[in-house]
Amino acid sequence: MSLIQSWRWFGPNDPVSLQDIRQAGASDVVSALHHIPHGEVWPLEEILERKKIIEAAGLVWTVVESVPVHESIKTRAEDCEQFLENYRQTLVHLAQAGIRLVCYNFMPVLDWTRTDLSLEMPSGARALYFDWADLAAFDLFVLKREGARAEYPAPIVDQASDKWTAMSAKRKQELADIILMGVPTEKSMTLEGLSRSISRYQSIGKEGLRENLLYFLKGIQSTCEKYGMTMTLHPDDPPYSILGLPRIASGLEDLVFITDAIREPFNGICLCTGSLGAGKENDLPEIISAVADRIHFVHLRNVKKDERGNFHESDHLDGDVDMFEVMKRLVKINKNRSKPIPFRPDHGHQMLDDLQKETIPGYSAIGRLKGLAELRGLEMALEKHI
Ligand code: DNO
């Protein structure tokens, strides 16, 4: 039994079609109803409609990524219970539609964060990039966050000031837009909203956020168990505290804590090798072994870090993550499962024809097709040997 080869599809507006996905050789689709505002119940009819479109193309909708967790749940605000109820209702509707694997994250305010969506590689392909000095420049000179300066190493602050002085007005705006973006197909954050949220999270802190995650999981546990839903927590991206926001899913210790705190199988992990791989201390094979039986969904991509911790997204097999070792362990884990684990090639370079096209950052067709093809080959070779 092989891993399931899946592919993220943002829905009918995605420039990559379901036909493209079939030609890339994926059998399953990862999708979400991105147009529904965070926190609202996903109507059963809309879920069924999306499912029908996917199935008509000869594909299977296996994973929902994401059902976003509303900020009121993450901060345990006064209206938290209403949003928990909505979340449970969405889970019930997904189960009624026969989709039982959900990916979510518990990153405060912003989803994944990058500082450049179009870093040119030596080959001419383009990659996503995270640069600490650029983030610090945004933090110090756009957001003007109190106490921010002291949180960065002095050389980063110096570099940020130099970069900012030399930066064009256009790039300054672009940098702010990229950081405030979150999930590309969803609504961006405003600067004022971000500042407000940051001060709110300051009083919550890491411990508080952990508690809120457990409260959320306990709040949906009986629904998940009754309807056979499995939740997979996506790690923080990048796996560091940024802009003073707490992080609780950044590495081995966090993931062990979360899986130990609630041992029931509905509480699972989405292993994202790219997000975790950006962490200096993170050893992916070690993490896989530690939470092996809790991994139910996998994002495979690679990163290259420099000495300051900046990183760009590299080719899937070529980077700081030992993809051979990762795949070896996944193949072994998968062998002992009753249901195969889905993985998707997570991101890919913008390359070839896609350089001329409008693409969703990280989600161009050809870069991911290349990633999937390489990963598929690696898996096939390993399967024959294990
Ligand atoms: C980025 C993605 C994330 C991910 C969510 C999961 O490309 O990996 O946006 O979908 O964080 O909740």
Tab-separated table of C-alpha atoms and ligand atoms in Angstrom:
chain	number	residue	atom	x	y	z
A	1	MET	CA	0.000	0.000	0.000
A	2	SER	CA	1.482	3.314	-1.084
A	3	LEU	CA	0.971	6.774	0.333
A	4	ILE	CA	-1.895	8.679	-1.263
A	5	GLN	CA	-0.679	11.266	-3.761
A	6	SER	CA	-2.799	14.334	-3.213
A	7	TRP	CA	-2.821	17.913	-4.476
A	8	ARG	CA	-4.133	21.138	-3.050
A	9	TRP	CA	-6.899	22.729	-5.065
A	10	PHE	CA	-8.243	26.128	-4.048
A	11	GLY	CA	-11.580	25.567	-5.758
A	12	PRO	CA	-13.117	26.651	-9.084
A	13	ASN	CA	-11.119	29.918	-9.107
A	14	ASP	CA	-7.776	28.112	-8.830
A	15	PRO	CA	-5.748	28.746	-11.996
A	16	VAL	CA	-4.669	25.097	-11.792
A	17	SER	CA	-7.556	22.942	-13.009
A	18	LEU	CA	-8.694	19.536	-11.832
A	19	GLN	CA	-7.638	18.247	-15.235
A	20	ASP	CA	-4.123	19.572	-14.598
A	21	ILE	CA	-4.137	17.744	-11.284
A	22	ARG	CA	-5.022	14.489	-12.973
A	23	GLN	CA	-2.259	14.969	-15.483
A	24	ALA	CA	0.191	15.586	-12.654
A	25	GLY	CA	-0.729	12.097	-11.516
A	26	ALA	CA	-2.387	12.896	-8.200
A	27	SER	CA	-5.379	10.779	-7.283
A	28	ASP	CA	-6.776	12.816	-4.408
A	29	VAL	CA	-7.561	16.424	-3.703
A	30	VAL	CA	-7.039	18.651	-0.691
A	31	SER	CA	-9.531	21.494	-0.734
A	32	ALA	CA	-11.461	23.969	1.390
A	33	LEU	CA	-14.303	26.429	1.052
A	34	HIS	CA	-12.032	29.470	1.149
A	35	HIS	CA	-14.828	31.894	0.296
A	36	ILE	CA	-16.656	31.256	3.556
A	37	PRO	CA	-15.558	33.770	6.211
A	38	HIS	CA	-13.606	32.255	9.100
A	39	GLY	CA	-15.876	31.016	11.834
A	40	GLU	CA	-19.049	30.551	9.787
A	41	VAL	CA	-20.659	27.135	9.394
A	42	TRP	CA	-19.913	25.476	6.058
A	43	PRO	CA	-23.303	24.550	4.602
A	44	LEU	CA	-23.682	20.875	3.723
A	45	GLU	CA	-24.955	21.756	0.215
A	46	GLU	CA	-21.799	23.723	-0.554
A	47	ILE	CA	-19.572	20.904	0.663
A	48	LEU	CA	-21.500	18.439	-1.470
A	49	GLU	CA	-21.293	20.764	-4.457
A	50	ARG	CA	-17.479	20.993	-4.158
A	51	LYS	CA	-17.289	17.226	-3.727
A	52	LYS	CA	-19.348	16.686	-6.846
A	53	ILE	CA	-17.068	18.891	-8.951
A	54	ILE	CA	-13.982	17.046	-7.705
A	55	GLU	CA	-15.493	13.626	-8.290
A	56	ALA	CA	-16.741	14.554	-11.761
A	57	ALA	CA	-13.081	15.086	-12.674
A	58	GLY	CA	-12.244	11.570	-11.516
A	59	LEU	CA	-10.612	12.654	-8.273
A	60	VAL	CA	-11.390	12.128	-4.593
A	61	TRP	CA	-11.670	14.895	-1.979
A	62	THR	CA	-9.794	13.303	0.911
A	63	VAL	CA	-8.526	16.135	3.090
A	64	VAL	CA	-10.014	19.461	4.074
A	65	GLU	CA	-7.323	22.083	4.455
A	66	SER	CA	-8.152	24.126	6.362
A	67	VAL	CA	-11.199	24.541	8.446
A	68	PRO	CA	-9.826	27.760	9.956
A	69	VAL	CA	-10.040	28.161	13.705
A	70	HIS	CA	-11.611	31.531	14.456
A	71	GLU	CA	-9.521	34.054	16.385
A	72	SER	CA	-12.143	34.075	19.142
A	73	ILE	CA	-11.341	30.408	19.802
A	74	LYS	CA	-7.578	30.962	19.710
A	75	THR	CA	-7.904	33.864	22.141
A	76	ARG	CA	-10.793	32.313	24.035
A	77	ALA	CA	-12.800	35.473	23.700
A	78	GLU	CA	-16.316	35.945	25.065
A	79	ASP	CA	-17.952	34.635	21.912
A	80	CYS	CA	-15.687	31.561	21.798
A	81	GLU	CA	-18.518	29.108	22.518
A	82	GLN	CA	-20.510	30.253	19.505
A	83	PHE	CA	-17.540	29.691	17.214
A	84	LEU	CA	-16.865	26.292	18.776
A	85	GLU	CA	-20.437	25.344	18.065
A	86	ASN	CA	-20.047	26.506	14.465
A	87	TYR	CA	-16.849	24.490	14.118
A	88	ARG	CA	-18.582	21.358	15.401
A	89	GLN	CA	-21.412	21.942	12.970
A	90	THR	CA	-18.981	22.241	10.065
A	91	LEU	CA	-17.348	18.975	11.154
A	92	VAL	CA	-20.742	17.255	11.233
A	93	HIS	CA	-21.472	18.501	7.710
A	94	LEU	CA	-18.105	17.289	6.449
A	95	ALA	CA	-18.736	13.883	7.999
A	96	GLN	CA	-22.167	13.777	6.383
A	97	ALA	CA	-20.435	14.388	3.070
A	98	GLY	CA	-18.022	11.559	3.867
A	99	ILE	CA	-14.883	13.714	4.289
A	100	ARG	CA	-13.251	12.838	7.566
A	101	LEU	CA	-9.717	14.229	7.527
A	102	VAL	CA	-9.224	17.880	8.481
A	103	CYS	CA	-6.108	20.023	8.605
A	104	TYR	CA	-6.048	23.188	10.722
A	105	ASN	CA	-3.519	25.401	12.407
A	106	PHE	CA	-3.311	27.335	15.623
A	107	MET	CA	-1.056	30.177	14.521
A	108	PRO	CA	-2.147	33.504	15.984
A	109	VAL	CA	-3.638	35.997	13.507
A	110	LEU	CA	-1.450	35.389	10.492
A	111	ASP	CA	-1.248	32.046	8.777
A	112	TRP	CA	2.108	31.265	7.130
A	113	THR	CA	4.488	34.188	6.722
A	114	ARG	CA	7.050	35.010	4.041
A	115	THR	CA	8.825	38.236	3.078
A	116	ASP	CA	9.301	37.561	-0.644
A	117	LEU	CA	7.068	35.527	-2.948
A	118	SER	CA	9.326	35.673	-5.955
A	119	LEU	CA	12.973	35.049	-5.090
A	120	GLU	CA	14.914	34.299	-8.230
A	121	MET	CA	16.841	31.027	-8.156
A	122	PRO	CA	20.053	30.627	-10.181
A	123	SER	CA	18.018	28.650	-12.727
A	124	GLY	CA	15.566	31.519	-13.225
A	125	ALA	CA	12.758	29.744	-11.382
A	126	ARG	CA	11.130	31.643	-8.521
A	127	ALA	CA	10.742	30.609	-4.896
A	128	LEU	CA	9.195	31.797	-1.651
A	129	TYR	CA	11.599	33.350	0.841
A	130	PHE	CA	11.710	34.395	4.482
A	131	ASP	CA	14.245	36.997	5.568
A	132	TRP	CA	14.583	38.081	9.190
A	133	ALA	CA	15.886	41.545	8.314
A	134	ASP	CA	12.878	42.191	6.083
A	135	LEU	CA	10.514	40.993	8.795
A	136	ALA	CA	12.311	43.214	11.315
A	137	ALA	CA	12.085	46.165	8.906
A	138	PHE	CA	8.311	45.680	8.708
A	139	ASP	CA	8.097	45.265	12.477
A	140	LEU	CA	10.224	48.322	13.321
A	141	PHE	CA	9.254	50.773	10.601
A	142	VAL	CA	5.740	49.837	9.463
A	143	LEU	CA	4.131	48.210	12.457
A	144	LYS	CA	6.310	50.198	14.879
A	145	ARG	CA	5.718	47.579	17.558
A	146	GLU	CA	6.734	48.559	21.064
A	147	GLY	CA	9.742	46.643	22.350
A	148	ALA	CA	10.366	45.017	18.967
A	149	ARG	CA	13.931	46.258	18.653
A	150	ALA	CA	15.069	44.298	21.712
A	151	GLU	CA	13.693	41.051	20.332
A	152	TYR	CA	16.033	40.870	17.335
A	153	PRO	CA	19.766	40.223	17.430
A	154	ALA	CA	21.686	43.502	16.923
A	155	PRO	CA	23.044	42.561	13.474
A	156	ILE	CA	19.492	41.935	12.226
A	157	VAL	CA	18.345	45.340	13.499
A	158	ASP	CA	21.279	47.001	11.710
A	159	GLN	CA	20.601	45.093	8.534
A	160	ALA	CA	16.895	45.934	8.752
A	161	SER	CA	17.651	49.660	9.071
A	162	ASP	CA	20.041	49.597	6.112
A	163	LYS	CA	17.605	47.652	3.979
A	164	TRP	CA	14.727	49.948	4.861
A	165	THR	CA	16.714	53.067	3.983
A	166	ALA	CA	17.600	51.612	0.600
A	167	MET	CA	14.160	50.119	-0.110
A	168	SER	CA	11.906	51.592	-2.792
A	169	ALA	CA	8.429	52.766	-1.817
A	170	LYS	CA	6.998	50.050	-4.024
A	171	ARG	CA	8.931	47.288	-2.286
A	172	LYS	CA	7.974	48.696	1.135
A	173	GLN	CA	4.321	48.403	0.219
A	174	GLU	CA	4.829	44.948	-1.255
A	175	LEU	CA	6.608	43.728	1.875
A	176	ALA	CA	3.748	44.907	4.078
A	177	ASP	CA	1.178	43.321	1.753
A	178	ILE	CA	3.009	39.979	1.777
A	179	ILE	CA	3.274	39.852	5.557
A	180	LEU	CA	-0.358	40.870	6.060
A	181	MET	CA	-1.595	38.353	3.510
A	182	GLY	CA	-2.070	35.051	5.371
A	183	VAL	CA	-3.659	32.442	3.119
A	184	PRO	CA	-3.448	33.894	-0.420
A	185	THR	CA	-7.055	33.184	-1.358
A	186	GLU	CA	-8.478	34.618	1.833
A	187	LYS	CA	-8.854	38.100	3.298
A	188	SER	CA	-5.740	40.026	4.334
A	189	MET	CA	-5.194	41.523	7.765
A	190	THR	CA	-5.090	45.288	8.325
A	191	LEU	CA	-2.169	46.928	10.102
A	192	GLU	CA	-4.411	48.187	12.900
A	193	GLY	CA	-6.006	44.759	13.290
A	194	LEU	CA	-2.605	43.145	13.530
A	195	SER	CA	-1.437	45.603	16.191
A	196	ARG	CA	-4.572	45.010	18.247
A	197	SER	CA	-4.170	41.250	18.005
A	198	ILE	CA	-0.528	41.388	18.982
A	199	SER	CA	-1.304	43.130	22.245
A	200	ARG	CA	-4.092	40.667	22.930
A	201	TYR	CA	-1.776	37.704	22.421
A	202	GLN	CA	0.822	39.304	24.648
A	203	SER	CA	-1.373	38.669	27.658
A	204	ILE	CA	-2.200	35.148	26.479
A	205	GLY	CA	1.396	34.018	25.982
A	206	LYS	CA	2.584	30.564	25.038
A	207	GLU	CA	1.017	28.824	28.033
A	208	GLY	CA	-2.321	30.486	27.427
A	209	LEU	CA	-2.309	29.618	23.763
A	210	ARG	CA	-1.512	26.000	24.573
A	211	GLU	CA	-4.424	25.934	26.975
A	212	ASN	CA	-6.684	27.432	24.340
A	213	LEU	CA	-5.661	24.775	21.844
A	214	LEU	CA	-6.477	22.022	24.332
A	215	TYR	CA	-9.771	23.720	25.125
A	216	PHE	CA	-10.581	23.770	21.421
A	217	LEU	CA	-9.659	20.108	20.977
A	218	LYS	CA	-11.684	19.048	24.011
A	219	GLY	CA	-14.553	21.122	22.696
A	220	ILE	CA	-14.663	19.200	19.429
A	221	GLN	CA	-13.556	15.802	20.747
A	222	SER	CA	-16.942	14.153	21.189
A	223	THR	CA	-18.108	15.380	17.767
A	224	CYS	CA	-14.939	14.026	16.152
A	225	GLU	CA	-15.316	10.697	17.916
A	226	LYS	CA	-18.992	10.351	17.161
A	227	TYR	CA	-18.507	11.120	13.458
A	228	GLY	CA	-15.107	9.512	12.951
A	229	MET	CA	-13.286	12.751	12.163
A	230	THR	CA	-9.515	13.060	12.391
A	231	MET	CA	-7.965	16.460	13.036
A	232	THR	CA	-4.413	17.197	11.928
A	233	LEU	CA	-2.601	20.204	13.336
A	234	HIS	CA	-0.371	22.020	10.870
A	235	PRO	CA	2.910	23.259	12.392
A	236	ASP	CA	3.777	26.939	12.680
A	237	ASP	CA	5.299	28.490	9.595
A	238	PRO	CA	7.916	29.720	10.213
A	239	PRO	CA	8.436	27.719	13.409
A	240	TYR	CA	9.459	30.760	15.439
A	241	SER	CA	7.717	33.439	17.358
A	242	ILE	CA	7.305	36.382	14.975
A	243	LEU	CA	6.112	39.943	15.669
A	244	GLY	CA	5.858	39.067	19.345
A	245	LEU	CA	3.161	36.446	18.735
A	246	PRO	CA	3.331	33.179	20.688
A	247	ARG	CA	3.907	29.879	18.875
A	248	ILE	CA	2.895	26.453	20.111
A	249	ALA	CA	3.466	24.006	17.267
A	250	SER	CA	7.030	24.691	16.226
A	251	GLY	CA	9.021	21.588	17.007
A	252	LEU	CA	9.443	18.250	18.693
A	253	GLU	CA	8.657	19.354	22.226
A	254	ASP	CA	5.464	21.148	21.158
A	255	LEU	CA	4.154	18.273	19.081
A	256	VAL	CA	4.885	15.727	21.796
A	257	PHE	CA	3.180	17.951	24.340
A	258	ILE	CA	0.048	18.316	22.194
A	259	THR	CA	-0.243	14.641	21.288
A	260	ASP	CA	0.422	13.546	24.872
A	261	ALA	CA	-2.049	16.021	26.348
A	262	ILE	CA	-4.916	14.431	24.403
A	263	ARG	CA	-4.028	10.895	23.444
A	264	GLU	CA	-7.190	9.994	21.596
A	265	PRO	CA	-6.549	9.281	17.933
A	266	PHE	CA	-8.736	12.126	16.612
A	267	ASN	CA	-5.974	14.485	17.779
A	268	GLY	CA	-3.444	14.114	14.990
A	269	ILE	CA	-0.617	15.957	13.286
A	270	CYS	CA	-0.097	17.197	9.747
A	271	LEU	CA	3.610	16.670	9.222
A	272	CYS	CA	4.812	19.654	7.196
A	273	THR	CA	8.476	19.093	6.452
A	274	GLY	CA	8.946	22.584	5.040
A	275	SER	CA	7.479	24.445	8.011
A	276	LEU	CA	9.325	22.353	10.562
A	277	GLY	CA	12.431	22.206	8.371
A	278	ALA	CA	12.926	25.956	8.727
A	279	GLY	CA	13.602	25.481	12.449
A	280	LYS	CA	17.304	25.249	13.306
A	281	GLU	CA	16.755	22.683	16.019
A	282	ASN	CA	14.247	20.567	14.154
A	283	ASP	CA	15.392	17.117	13.081
A	284	LEU	CA	12.597	15.816	10.857
A	285	PRO	CA	13.340	12.078	11.098
A	286	GLU	CA	13.470	12.429	14.888
A	287	ILE	CA	10.145	14.266	14.951
A	288	ILE	CA	8.540	11.650	12.703
A	289	SER	CA	9.620	8.848	15.011
A	290	ALA	CA	8.378	10.678	18.095
A	291	VAL	CA	4.836	11.251	16.827
A	292	ALA	CA	4.678	8.512	14.184
A	293	ASP	CA	1.283	7.072	14.994
A	294	ARG	CA	-0.286	10.520	15.146
A	295	ILE	CA	0.684	11.607	11.634
A	296	HIS	CA	-2.359	11.432	9.343
A	297	PHE	CA	-1.487	13.936	6.638
A	298	VAL	CA	1.840	15.037	5.206
A	299	HIS	CA	3.138	18.112	3.349
A	300	LEU	CA	6.432	17.391	1.644
A	301	ARG	CA	8.693	20.262	0.691
A	302	ASN	CA	12.198	21.411	1.431
A	303	VAL	CA	14.016	24.553	2.577
A	304	LYS	CA	17.553	25.907	2.623
A	305	LYS	CA	18.544	28.056	5.563
A	306	ASP	CA	21.475	30.427	5.855
A	307	GLU	CA	23.501	31.172	8.988
A	308	ARG	CA	21.029	33.878	10.096
A	309	GLY	CA	18.052	31.586	9.869
A	310	ASN	CA	16.703	33.096	6.633
A	311	PHE	CA	15.356	30.409	4.360
A	312	HIS	CA	14.057	29.866	0.867
A	313	GLU	CA	11.980	27.012	-0.449
A	314	SER	CA	14.293	24.691	-2.345
A	315	ASP	CA	13.672	21.750	-4.652
A	316	HIS	CA	11.711	18.997	-2.955
A	317	LEU	CA	14.595	16.535	-2.680
A	318	ASP	CA	17.355	19.081	-2.270
A	319	GLY	CA	17.544	21.054	0.957
A	320	ASP	CA	18.162	20.910	4.676
A	321	VAL	CA	15.467	18.286	5.183
A	322	ASP	CA	16.752	14.802	4.494
A	323	MET	CA	13.891	13.799	2.211
A	324	PHE	CA	15.268	10.313	1.684
A	325	GLU	CA	15.155	9.631	5.421
A	326	VAL	CA	11.756	11.325	5.778
A	327	MET	CA	10.243	9.250	2.998
A	328	LYS	CA	11.826	6.062	4.331
A	329	ARG	CA	10.161	6.549	7.684
A	330	LEU	CA	6.843	7.494	6.131
A	331	VAL	CA	6.856	4.412	3.921
A	332	LYS	CA	7.477	2.264	6.988
A	333	ILE	CA	4.748	3.956	9.006
A	334	ASN	CA	2.324	3.693	6.137
A	335	LYS	CA	2.870	-0.048	5.848
A	336	ASN	CA	1.327	-0.575	9.256
A	337	ARG	CA	-1.717	1.585	8.679
A	338	SER	CA	-5.172	0.337	7.889
A	339	LYS	CA	-5.698	3.429	5.712
A	340	PRO	CA	-2.877	4.933	3.640
A	341	ILE	CA	-1.612	8.390	4.616
A	342	PRO	CA	-2.165	11.183	2.080
A	343	PHE	CA	0.719	13.501	1.259
A	344	ARG	CA	0.850	16.454	-1.056
A	345	PRO	CA	3.789	18.146	-2.746
A	346	ASP	CA	3.704	21.315	-0.705
A	347	HIS	CA	4.536	24.348	-2.807
A	348	GLY	CA	6.805	24.321	-5.814
A	349	HIS	CA	8.868	26.792	-7.747
A	350	GLN	CA	7.280	29.040	-10.294
A	351	MET	CA	9.000	27.828	-13.436
A	352	LEU	CA	8.703	27.250	-17.192
A	353	ASP	CA	5.323	28.417	-18.532
A	354	ASP	CA	4.120	29.299	-15.052
A	355	LEU	CA	6.557	32.236	-14.949
A	356	GLN	CA	4.274	33.987	-17.437
A	357	LYS	CA	1.065	33.063	-15.667
A	358	GLU	CA	-0.903	34.344	-12.749
A	359	THR	CA	-0.295	31.790	-9.990
A	360	ILE	CA	-1.188	31.429	-6.333
A	361	PRO	CA	2.118	31.925	-4.453
A	362	GLY	CA	3.693	28.525	-3.866
A	363	TYR	CA	0.930	26.736	-5.744
A	364	SER	CA	1.905	26.868	-9.408
A	365	ALA	CA	1.250	23.725	-11.451
A	366	ILE	CA	4.624	22.852	-12.906
A	367	GLY	CA	6.774	23.271	-9.802
A	368	ARG	CA	4.444	21.035	-7.858
A	369	LEU	CA	4.196	18.531	-10.680
A	370	LYS	CA	7.990	18.283	-10.599
A	371	GLY	CA	7.965	17.896	-6.818
A	372	LEU	CA	5.297	15.220	-6.938
A	373	ALA	CA	7.136	13.320	-9.671
A	374	GLU	CA	10.372	13.318	-7.691
A	375	LEU	CA	8.666	12.286	-4.480
A	376	ARG	CA	6.718	9.541	-6.223
A	377	GLY	CA	9.948	8.119	-7.615
A	378	LEU	CA	11.617	8.240	-4.243
A	379	GLU	CA	8.689	6.465	-2.622
A	380	MET	CA	8.580	3.777	-5.287
A	381	ALA	CA	12.285	3.020	-4.909
A	382	LEU	CA	12.032	2.884	-1.133
A	383	GLU	CA	8.945	0.702	-1.160
A	384	LYS	CA	10.809	-1.935	-3.110
A	385	HIS	CA	13.541	-1.971	-0.525
A	386	ILE	CA	11.594	-1.908	2.705
B	1	DNO	C1	0.806	27.256	3.171
B	1	DNO	C2	0.014	26.252	3.851
B	1	DNO	C3	-0.791	26.815	4.997
B	1	DNO	C4	-1.676	25.737	5.542
B	1	DNO	C5	-2.428	26.113	6.760
B	1	DNO	C6	-3.038	24.907	7.390
B	1	DNO	O1	1.072	27.117	2.057
B	1	DNO	O2	0.811	25.201	4.207
B	1	DNO	O3	-1.548	27.888	4.588
B	1	DNO	O4	-2.621	25.398	4.592
B	1	DNO	O5	-1.606	26.742	7.636
B	1	DNO	O6	-3.940	25.272	8.346
